[in-house]
Amino acid sequence: DTGVSQDPRHKITKRGQNVTFRCDPISEHNRLYWYRQTLGQGPEFLTYFQNEAQLEKSRLLSDRFSAERPKGSFSTLEIQRTEQGDSAMYLCASSTWDRAAPSNTEAFFGQGTRLTVV
Amino acid sequence: AQKVTQAQTEISVVEKEDVTLDCVYETRDTTYYLFWYKQPPSGELVFLIRRNSFDEQNEISGRYSWNFQKSTSSFNFTITASQVVDSAVYFCALSEVTDKLIFGTGTRLQVFP
């Protein structure tokens, strides 16, 4: 499978626990994005990386959220001290960006990690 | 400010009917990109089309067609002869310089046999 993969697909956790999600992008893609989607809404941007550099973080990303992409390949998103409001689908996407010909190529999405905080 | 509005929350049609999904966007940039994604029940967002702001030509791909009108800031999506497999949530999205996607709230399309 050469698409974007996310692990786990589902996570149920108790309020106050920490959780970590993993995203493996398409191998040749240098950009990686995290989005959050709540029921009945469109995905909302959280953060993105170009290679290992985190270039932008949304104001939605509170201090309890941290994302890494240490070697410019896979990425992790950690939520500390989870709250019920964190329950959502967390989507990862990847794309290519070429400095020589910058244009927004399409982002390919994984199937998401559905988090339920009880 | 960037914004995407999909005013139709849910549309129901019978198979073989044509259906148009509306999308209106707001942006201050002159260079931007518009997208449509499909989200079936499995949850994965499936890319359908990307259009840049300098290309107002309409596009047709099989039963799908897109109408981009800068004058009305709209990027509408039409499915001709709808099929049950078209049932999904469809999202319109906008990106500017930073290329993060700004999504609308989606339109749920139900196609009945």
PDB file of N, CA, C and O in Angstrom, chain A residues 36 43-46 57-65:
ATOM      1  N   ARG A  36      -7.925  18.161  12.001  1.00  0.00           N
ATOM      2  CA  ARG A  36      -8.877  17.582  12.939  1.00  0.00           C
ATOM      3  C   ARG A  36     -10.279  17.791  12.382  1.00  0.00           C
ATOM      4  O   ARG A  36     -10.608  18.868  11.884  1.00  0.00           O
ATOM      5  N   PRO A  43     -12.720  19.216   7.817  1.00  0.00           N
ATOM      6  CA  PRO A  43     -11.435  19.155   8.517  1.00  0.00           C
ATOM      7  C   PRO A  43     -10.883  20.557   8.783  1.00  0.00           C
ATOM      8  O   PRO A  43     -11.047  21.464   7.963  1.00  0.00           O
ATOM      9  N   GLU A  44     -10.244  20.696   9.933  1.00  0.00           N
ATOM     10  CA  GLU A  44      -9.619  21.976  10.290  1.00  0.00           C
ATOM     11  C   GLU A  44      -8.119  21.768  10.400  1.00  0.00           C
ATOM     12  O   GLU A  44      -7.658  20.812  11.038  1.00  0.00           O
ATOM     13  N   PHE A  45      -7.384  22.674   9.833  1.00  0.00           N
ATOM     14  CA  PHE A  45      -5.930  22.593   9.816  1.00  0.00           C
ATOM     15  C   PHE A  45      -5.358  22.721  11.225  1.00  0.00           C
ATOM     16  O   PHE A  45      -5.766  23.591  12.001  1.00  0.00           O
ATOM     17  N   LEU A  46      -4.395  21.855  11.538  1.00  0.00           N
ATOM     18  CA  LEU A  46      -3.704  21.930  12.828  1.00  0.00           C
ATOM     19  C   LEU A  46      -2.260  22.395  12.658  1.00  0.00           C
ATOM     20  O   LEU A  46      -1.812  23.345  13.297  1.00  0.00           O
ATOM     21  N   LYS A  57       1.636  26.378  12.770  1.00  0.00           N
ATOM     22  CA  LYS A  57       0.739  25.751  13.734  1.00  0.00           C
ATOM     23  C   LYS A  57      -0.503  26.597  13.861  1.00  0.00           C
ATOM     24  O   LYS A  57      -0.421  27.825  14.019  1.00  0.00           O
ATOM     25  N   SER A  58      -1.649  25.976  13.841  1.00  0.00           N
ATOM     26  CA  SER A  58      -2.904  26.688  14.004  1.00  0.00           C
ATOM     27  C   SER A  58      -3.091  27.114  15.448  1.00  0.00           C
ATOM     28  O   SER A  58      -2.563  26.483  16.387  1.00  0.00           O
ATOM     29  N   ARG A  59      -3.903  28.154  15.632  1.00  0.00           N
ATOM     30  CA  ARG A  59      -4.255  28.541  17.006  1.00  0.00           C
ATOM     31  C   ARG A  59      -5.103  27.469  17.676  1.00  0.00           C
ATOM     32  O   ARG A  59      -5.269  27.461  18.895  1.00  0.00           O
ATOM     33  N   LEU A  60      -5.642  26.554  16.874  1.00  0.00           N
ATOM     34  CA  LEU A  60      -6.399  25.421  17.438  1.00  0.00           C
ATOM     35  C   LEU A  60      -5.492  24.485  18.224  1.00  0.00           C
ATOM     36  O   LEU A  60      -5.952  23.727  19.068  1.00  0.00           O
ATOM     37  N   LEU A  61      -4.209  24.534  17.919  1.00  0.00           N
ATOM     38  CA  LEU A  61      -3.260  23.608  18.523  1.00  0.00           C
ATOM     39  C   LEU A  61      -2.817  24.161  19.875  1.00  0.00           C
ATOM     40  O   LEU A  61      -1.898  24.973  19.954  1.00  0.00           O
ATOM     41  N   SER A  62      -3.501  23.698  20.924  1.00  0.00           N
ATOM     42  CA  SER A  62      -3.159  24.207  22.255  1.00  0.00           C
ATOM     43  C   SER A  62      -1.819  23.641  22.702  1.00  0.00           C
ATOM     44  O   SER A  62      -1.227  22.781  22.040  1.00  0.00           O
ATOM     45  N   ASP A  63      -1.377  24.102  23.873  1.00  0.00           N
ATOM     46  CA  ASP A  63      -0.094  23.644  24.414  1.00  0.00           C
ATOM     47  C   ASP A  63      -0.100  22.157  24.712  1.00  0.00           C
ATOM     48  O   ASP A  63       0.962  21.552  24.873  1.00  0.00           O
ATOM     49  N   ARG A  64      -1.270  21.562  24.787  1.00  0.00           N
ATOM     50  CA  ARG A  64      -1.330  20.123  25.091  1.00  0.00           C
ATOM     51  C   ARG A  64      -1.013  19.273  23.858  1.00  0.00           C
ATOM     52  O   ARG A  64      -0.827  18.078  23.963  1.00  0.00           O
ATOM     53  N   PHE A  65      -1.000  19.918  22.714  1.00  0.00           N
ATOM     54  CA  PHE A  65      -0.750  19.207  21.453  1.00  0.00           C
ATOM     55  C   PHE A  65       0.694  19.440  21.018  1.00  0.00           C
ATOM     56  O   PHE A  65       1.190  20.566  21.054  1.00  0.00           O
TER      57      PHE A  65
END
